Coordinates of C-alpha atoms and ligand atoms in Angstrom, one line a residue:
X183 CA 0.0 0.0 0.0
X184 CA 1.4 3.4 -1.0
X185 CA 1.7 6.0 1.7
X186 CA -0.3 8.9 0.4
X187 CA 2.4 11.3 1.6
X188 CA 5.2 9.6 -0.3
X189 CA 5.8 10.1 -4.0
X190 CA 7.2 7.1 -5.8
X191 CA 9.6 9.2 -7.8
X192 CA 11.0 12.6 -6.7
X193 CA 12.6 15.2 -8.9
X194 CA 16.0 13.8 -9.8
X195 CA 14.6 10.3 -10.0
X196 CA 14.2 8.2 -13.1
X197 CA 11.3 6.6 -15.1
X198 CA 11.9 3.5 -17.2
X199 CA 9.9 3.4 -20.4
X200 CA 9.5 0.3 -22.6
X201 CA 9.5 1.4 -26.2
X202 CA 11.3 4.2 -27.9
X203 CA 8.8 5.8 -30.3
X204 CA 7.2 9.2 -30.2
X205 CA 5.1 8.5 -27.1
X206 CA 8.3 7.7 -25.2
X207 CA 9.8 10.9 -26.6
X208 CA 6.9 13.1 -25.5
X209 CA 6.8 11.4 -22.0
X210 CA 10.5 12.1 -21.7
X211 CA 10.1 15.7 -22.7
X212 CA 7.4 16.2 -20.1
X213 CA 9.4 14.4 -17.4
X214 CA 12.4 16.6 -18.2
X215 CA 10.3 19.6 -17.5
X216 CA 9.6 18.3 -14.0
X217 CA 13.2 17.4 -13.3
X218 CA 12.6 13.7 -13.7
X219 CA 15.0 11.6 -15.9
X220 CA 13.9 8.8 -18.3
X221 CA 15.6 5.6 -19.4
X222 CA 14.1 3.9 -22.5
X223 CA 14.4 0.2 -23.2
X224 CA 13.8 -0.6 -26.9
X225 CA 14.5 -3.4 -29.3
X226 CA 15.1 -1.0 -32.2
X227 CA 17.2 2.1 -32.6
X228 CA 14.7 4.3 -30.8
X229 CA 15.5 7.3 -32.9
X230 CA 12.6 9.5 -31.6
X231 CA 14.1 9.4 -28.1
X232 CA 17.7 10.1 -29.1
X233 CA 18.9 13.1 -27.0
X234 CA 15.9 13.0 -24.7
X235 CA 16.5 9.9 -22.7
X236 CA 19.1 7.3 -21.7
X237 CA 18.6 4.4 -24.0
X238 CA 19.2 0.6 -23.7
X239 CA 18.8 -1.3 -27.0
X240 CA 18.2 -5.0 -26.3
X241 CA 15.6 -7.7 -27.0
X242 CA 12.5 -7.8 -24.9
X243 CA 13.5 -11.3 -23.7
X244 CA 17.0 -10.4 -22.6
X245 CA 16.7 -11.1 -18.9
X246 CA 20.0 -9.6 -17.8
X247 CA 19.4 -6.4 -19.9
X248 CA 15.9 -6.0 -18.4
X249 CA 17.2 -6.6 -14.9
X250 CA 20.0 -4.0 -15.3
X251 CA 17.5 -1.6 -16.8
X252 CA 15.1 -2.1 -13.8
X253 CA 18.0 -1.6 -11.3
X254 CA 18.5 1.9 -12.8
X255 CA 14.9 3.2 -12.6
X256 CA 12.3 4.0 -9.9
X257 CA 9.2 3.1 -11.8
X258 CA 8.6 1.4 -15.1
X259 CA 6.0 2.3 -17.7
X260 CA 5.4 1.5 -21.4
X261 CA 4.4 3.4 -24.6
X262 CA 2.9 0.5 -26.4
X263 CA 0.5 -2.3 -25.4
X264 CA 2.1 -5.2 -27.2
X265 CA 4.8 -5.5 -24.5
X266 CA 5.4 -9.3 -24.2
X267 CA 3.9 -10.7 -21.0
X268 CA 7.2 -12.5 -20.4
X269 CA 9.0 -9.1 -20.3
X270 CA 6.7 -7.9 -17.6
X271 CA 7.1 -11.1 -15.7
X272 CA 10.9 -10.6 -15.6
X273 CA 10.5 -7.0 -14.6
X274 CA 7.9 -7.9 -11.9
X275 CA 10.6 -10.0 -10.1
X276 CA 12.7 -6.9 -9.7
X277 CA 10.2 -5.3 -7.3
X278 CA 10.2 -2.0 -9.3
X279 CA 6.6 -0.7 -9.7
X280 CA 5.1 -1.2 -13.2
X281 CA 2.4 1.4 -14.1
X282 CA -0.1 0.8 -15.5
X283 CA -0.1 -2.7 -13.9
X284 CA -0.1 -6.1 -15.4
X285 CA -3.9 -6.6 -15.3
X286 CA -4.5 -3.4 -17.3
X287 CA -2.0 -4.4 -19.9
X288 CA -3.2 -8.1 -20.1
X289 CA -6.8 -6.8 -20.6
X290 CA -5.9 -4.3 -23.3
X291 CA -3.8 -6.9 -25.1
X292 CA -6.6 -9.2 -25.9
X293 CA -9.8 -7.9 -27.6
X294 CA -11.9 -10.7 -26.1
X295 CA -10.7 -10.2 -22.5
X296 CA -11.1 -6.4 -23.1
X297 CA -14.7 -6.6 -24.3
X298 CA -15.6 -9.0 -21.5
X299 CA -14.1 -6.5 -19.0
X300 CA -15.9 -3.5 -20.5
X301 CA -19.2 -5.3 -20.2
X302 CA -18.3 -6.3 -16.6
X303 CA -18.2 -2.7 -15.6
X304 CA -21.6 -2.0 -17.1
X305 CA -20.6 -0.4 -20.4
X306 CA -21.8 -1.3 -23.9
X307 CA -19.6 -2.8 -26.6
X308 CA -20.2 -3.8 -30.2
X309 CA -21.8 -7.3 -30.4
X310 CA -18.9 -9.8 -30.6
X311 CA -18.2 -13.5 -30.8
X312 CA -15.0 -15.6 -30.6
X313 CA -13.5 -17.0 -33.8
X314 CA -10.8 -19.7 -33.9
X315 CA -11.5 -21.4 -37.3
X316 CA -13.9 -21.7 -40.2
X317 CA -16.9 -23.2 -38.3
X318 CA -16.7 -20.6 -35.5
X319 CA -16.4 -17.8 -38.1
X320 CA -19.4 -19.0 -39.9
X321 CA -21.3 -19.4 -36.6
X322 CA -20.2 -15.9 -35.6
X323 CA -21.4 -14.4 -39.0
X324 CA -24.8 -16.2 -38.5
X325 CA -25.1 -14.8 -35.0
X326 CA -23.9 -11.2 -35.6
X327 CA -24.7 -10.7 -39.3
X328 CA -23.1 -8.2 -41.6
X329 CA -21.6 -5.6 -41.8
X330 CA -19.0 -7.0 -39.4
X331 CA -15.3 -6.8 -38.8
X332 CA -13.0 -9.7 -38.0
X333 CA -10.2 -8.6 -35.7
X334 CA -7.3 -10.6 -34.3
X335 CA -7.5 -10.8 -30.5
X336 CA -3.9 -9.7 -30.1
X337 CA -1.3 -7.5 -31.8
X338 CA -3.7 -5.4 -33.9
X339 CA -3.4 -1.6 -34.1
X340 CA -4.4 1.2 -36.5
X341 CA -6.7 -1.1 -38.3
X342 CA -4.1 -3.8 -38.9
X343 CA -5.2 -7.5 -38.5
X344 CA -8.7 -6.7 -39.5
X345 CA -11.1 -7.9 -42.3
X346 CA -14.4 -6.3 -43.1
X347 CA -17.5 -8.1 -44.3
X348 CA -19.9 -5.8 -46.1
X349 CA -23.7 -5.6 -45.6
X350 CA -24.6 -7.2 -48.9
X351 CA -21.6 -9.6 -49.2
X352 CA -22.4 -13.2 -50.0
X353 CA -20.5 -15.3 -47.5
X354 CA -19.0 -18.2 -49.3
X355 CA -16.5 -20.8 -48.0
X356 CA -13.9 -19.0 -50.1
X357 CA -14.6 -15.7 -48.4
X358 CA -14.3 -17.4 -45.0
X359 CA -11.0 -19.0 -45.9
X360 CA -9.6 -15.8 -47.4
X361 CA -10.6 -13.9 -44.3
X362 CA -8.9 -16.4 -42.0
X363 CA -5.8 -16.5 -44.1
X364 CA -5.7 -12.6 -44.1
X365 CA -5.4 -12.7 -40.3
X366 CA -2.9 -15.6 -40.5
X367 CA -5.5 -17.9 -38.7
X368 CA -4.8 -16.1 -35.5
X369 CA -7.4 -16.3 -32.6
X370 CA -9.9 -13.5 -33.4
X371 CA -13.3 -12.0 -32.6
X372 CA -16.0 -11.0 -35.0
X373 CA -17.5 -7.6 -34.1
X374 CA -20.8 -6.3 -35.4
X375 CA -20.4 -2.9 -37.2
X376 CA -21.5 -0.1 -35.0
X377 CA -23.5 2.5 -37.1
X378 CA -21.9 5.4 -35.2
X379 CA -22.5 9.1 -35.8
X380 CA -19.2 10.1 -34.3
X381 CA -16.1 8.7 -32.6
X382 CA -14.8 10.3 -29.5
X383 CA -12.2 9.6 -26.9
X384 CA -11.6 10.4 -23.2
X385 CA -8.2 10.6 -21.8
X386 CA -8.3 9.8 -18.1
X387 CA -5.7 9.4 -15.4
X388 CA -5.4 7.9 -11.9
X389 CA -2.6 8.1 -9.4
X390 CA -1.7 5.5 -6.8
X391 CA -3.6 7.4 -4.1
X392 CA -6.9 7.0 -6.1
X393 CA -7.1 10.5 -7.4
X394 CA -8.7 10.6 -10.9
X395 CA -8.9 13.3 -13.6
X396 CA -10.3 13.6 -17.1
X397 CA -9.6 15.7 -20.1
X398 CA -12.5 16.9 -22.2
X399 CA -13.5 14.5 -24.9
X400 CA -12.1 14.9 -28.4
X401 CA -14.0 14.0 -31.6
X402 CA -11.8 11.8 -33.8
X403 CA -11.7 11.1 -37.5
X404 CA -9.8 8.2 -38.9
X405 CA -8.4 7.6 -42.4
X406 CA -7.6 4.1 -43.5
X407 CA -8.0 3.0 -39.8
X408 CA -5.4 5.6 -38.6
X409 CA -6.3 8.6 -36.5
X410 CA -6.3 11.7 -38.7
X411 CA -7.7 14.5 -36.6
X412 CA -8.9 15.1 -33.0
X413 CA -11.1 18.2 -32.5
X414 CA -12.2 20.2 -29.5
X415 CA -14.7 21.2 -28.3
X416 CA -16.5 18.0 -29.2
X417 CA -19.9 19.6 -28.5
X418 CA -21.2 16.4 -27.0
X419 CA -24.3 16.6 -24.8
X420 CA -23.1 17.1 -21.1
X421 CA -25.0 13.9 -20.2
X422 CA -22.9 11.9 -22.7
X423 CA -19.7 13.4 -21.3
X424 CA -20.8 12.5 -17.8
X425 CA -21.6 8.9 -18.9
X426 CA -18.2 8.6 -20.7
X427 CA -16.3 9.8 -17.7
X428 CA -18.2 7.5 -15.4
X429 CA -17.2 4.6 -17.6
X430 CA -13.6 5.6 -17.6
X431 CA -13.7 6.1 -13.8
X432 CA -15.1 2.6 -13.3
X433 CA -12.4 1.1 -15.6
X434 CA -9.6 2.9 -13.7
X435 CA -11.0 1.7 -10.3
X436 CA -11.6 -1.9 -11.4
X437 CA -8.1 -2.2 -12.8
X438 CA -6.5 -0.4 -9.8
X439 CA -5.0 1.7 -12.6
X440 CA -2.0 4.0 -12.3
X441 CA -1.2 6.3 -15.2
X442 CA -3.0 7.8 -18.2
X443 CA -5.6 5.8 -20.1
X444 CA -7.1 6.5 -23.6
X445 CA -10.7 5.2 -24.0
X446 CA -12.3 5.3 -27.5
X447 CA -16.1 5.5 -27.9
X448 CA -18.7 5.4 -30.6
X449 CA -21.7 7.8 -30.3
X450 CA -24.8 6.5 -31.8
X451 CA -27.6 8.6 -33.4
X452 CA -29.8 7.7 -30.3
X453 CA -27.2 9.3 -28.0
X454 CA -26.2 5.9 -26.6
X455 CA -22.4 5.4 -26.3
X456 CA -20.4 2.2 -26.9
X457 CA -16.8 1.6 -25.9
X458 CA -14.6 0.6 -28.8
X459 CA -11.4 -0.1 -27.0
X460 CA -8.9 1.3 -24.5
X461 CA -5.2 1.9 -24.6
X462 CA -3.2 1.6 -21.3
X463 CA -1.0 4.5 -22.1
X464 CA -0.9 8.0 -23.4
X465 CA -3.0 8.2 -26.6
X466 CA -2.7 9.9 -30.0
X467 CA -6.1 11.6 -29.5
X468 CA -4.7 13.3 -26.4
X469 CA -1.9 15.1 -28.2
X470 CA -3.9 18.3 -28.3
X471 CA -3.4 18.6 -24.5
X472 CA 0.3 19.6 -25.2
X473 CA -0.7 23.1 -26.4
X474 CA -4.4 23.6 -25.3
X475 CA -4.5 22.3 -21.8
X476 CA -3.0 23.5 -18.5
X477 CA -1.3 20.1 -18.0
X478 CA -0.5 17.8 -21.0
X479 CA -1.4 14.1 -21.0
X480 CA 2.3 13.4 -21.0
X481 CA 2.9 15.4 -17.8
X482 CA -0.2 13.9 -16.4
X483 CA 1.2 10.4 -17.0
X484 CA 4.5 11.4 -15.3
X485 CA 2.6 12.8 -12.3
X486 CA 0.4 9.7 -12.0
X487 CA 3.1 7.1 -12.2
X488 CA 5.4 9.2 -9.9
X489 CA 2.6 9.4 -7.3
X490 CA 2.2 13.1 -7.5
X491 CA -1.0 15.1 -7.4
X492 CA -2.6 15.1 -10.9
X493 CA -2.5 18.2 -13.0
X494 CA -5.2 20.7 -14.1
X495 CA -7.0 19.3 -17.2
X496 CA -8.6 22.7 -18.1
X497 CA -8.7 23.4 -21.8
X498 CA -8.0 27.1 -22.7
X499 CA -8.3 27.1 -26.5
X500 CA -10.3 25.4 -29.2
X501 CA -7.9 23.1 -31.0
X502 CA -7.6 20.6 -33.8
X503 CA -4.8 18.1 -33.8
X504 CA -3.8 16.9 -37.2
X505 CA -1.5 13.8 -37.6
X506 CA 1.3 14.0 -40.1
X507 CA 1.4 10.5 -41.6
X508 CA 4.0 9.4 -44.1
X509 CA 4.6 12.1 -46.7
X510 CA 2.3 14.6 -44.9
X511 CA 5.3 15.5 -43.0
X512 CA 6.8 17.2 -46.1
X513 CA 4.2 20.0 -45.5
X514 CA 5.8 20.8 -42.1
X515 CA 6.9 24.2 -43.5
X516 CA 3.3 25.1 -44.4
X517 CA 2.4 24.9 -40.7
X518 CA 5.4 26.2 -38.9
X519 CA 5.0 29.8 -40.1
X520 CA 1.3 30.0 -39.3
X521 CA 0.3 31.8 -36.0
X522 CA -1.3 29.4 -33.4
X523 CA -0.2 26.3 -35.3
X524 CA 2.1 24.3 -33.0
X525 CA 4.3 21.7 -34.8
X526 CA 5.6 18.5 -33.3
X527 CA 8.0 16.4 -35.3
X528 CA 9.2 13.0 -34.0
X529 CA 12.7 12.9 -35.4
X530 CA 12.0 10.0 -37.7
X531 CA 14.0 10.1 -41.0
X532 CA 12.1 7.5 -43.1
X533 CA 8.5 8.8 -44.0
X534 CA 7.0 5.4 -44.9
X535 CA 3.3 5.3 -45.8
X536 CA 1.2 5.0 -42.6
X537 CA 4.1 6.0 -40.3
X538 CA 3.3 8.7 -37.8
X539 CA 5.9 11.4 -38.4
X540 CA 4.5 14.3 -36.3
X541 CA 1.4 16.3 -35.6
X542 CA 0.3 19.9 -35.5
X543 CA -2.0 21.5 -32.9
X544 CA -4.0 24.3 -34.6
X545 CA -5.2 26.6 -31.8
X546 CA -8.2 28.9 -32.1
X547 CA -8.5 31.6 -29.4
X548 CA -11.5 33.4 -31.1
Ligands
AMP298 P1 -9.7 -0.4 -33.9 O1 -8.4 -0.8 -34.3 O2 -10.5 -1.5 -33.4 O3 -9.8 0.8 -33.0 O4 -10.5 0.1 -35.2 C1 -10.0 1.2 -36.0 C2 -11.2 2.0 -36.5 O5 -12.1 1.2 -37.3 C3 -12.1 2.6 -35.4 O6 -11.6 3.8 -34.9 C4 -13.4 2.8 -36.2 O7 -13.4 3.9 -37.0 C5 -13.5 1.5 -37.0 N1 -14.1 0.4 -36.3 C6 -13.5 -0.5 -35.6 N2 -14.4 -1.4 -35.1 C7 -15.6 -0.9 -35.5 C8 -17.0 -1.4 -35.3 N3 -17.3 -2.5 -34.5 N4 -18.0 -0.7 -35.8 C9 -17.7 0.4 -36.6 N5 -16.5 0.9 -36.8 C10 -15.4 0.2 -36.3

């Protein structure tokens, strides 16, 4: 049990981060502002965190490298949810706190466990059924109908590992076989398509003393399964916002969660809200907080996992966050000279299609 008076990490202390992408970079920048150091453990070159953090490059199953890393930090967090369970098992033996904890991570890593969990706290999800092979896919399609989306239970992100079945599609044995081979016959779920009006997300946080805080919801637009824009204000009815916050609060409490969480919702025409999924980490749809909120989601995550009081989530400008994906980054110069456009580039050199290269927060004070 954490003594409410005792921070887990003080200024001068060090946070360990698994993963060396842009989220680790932005957590490191926020930690630096608070006088807290970061140490990144990554299995690749971790270019976004070059110059912002101490870096260990090693495989996620390298026990001695993980133990050495843990011995040099005061708390461990992660910037991606596909951290191997075995990595966390090794780190757990070191006694260094891991935030968010293993249950949150294990729940978010598996779409079936995640959906069961979301329903267990009294929130709605899309209809879903387990798929392991051709007979179970056919049974799931019969039960749920089309349109529907087949999603791998694990290791899917940004629309990867997904196959769509259209409303009027004739489901033949060939279609079933192709769908299963498209997801490499991995364990999966079939999800009914939610006819949403809008997608929104809520970024929440909880510290080890049980304090919670929420940023205002952002309305999100995706392109090809990847977040394109997040816009505030979302202009959702206040009842919807209260309902969403209550769902996030229940998730945080049930998971005894420590850190920032990103929860994605669908808003139906009827006003009902359905949880799509949650990410046990800082979230792309919370990047607007860097320039339009008193405390950013990155600072909030640092505060939460260090056991500090949470920061002020007040928004002080209207804002649209635009992701710069792949070649979009070549337009950086078009944004950088515009008043109230705040550019963030991640230091990646290779602008591959679909790769998140940066974002811009376009503020509106009118
Ligand atoms: P996901 O990787 O599950 O977050 O899916 C990426 C995007 O696909 C979501 O943000 C939605 O735009 C869309 N999507 C995923 N699942 C559903 C669903 N069950 N119904 C409607 N749209 C969905």
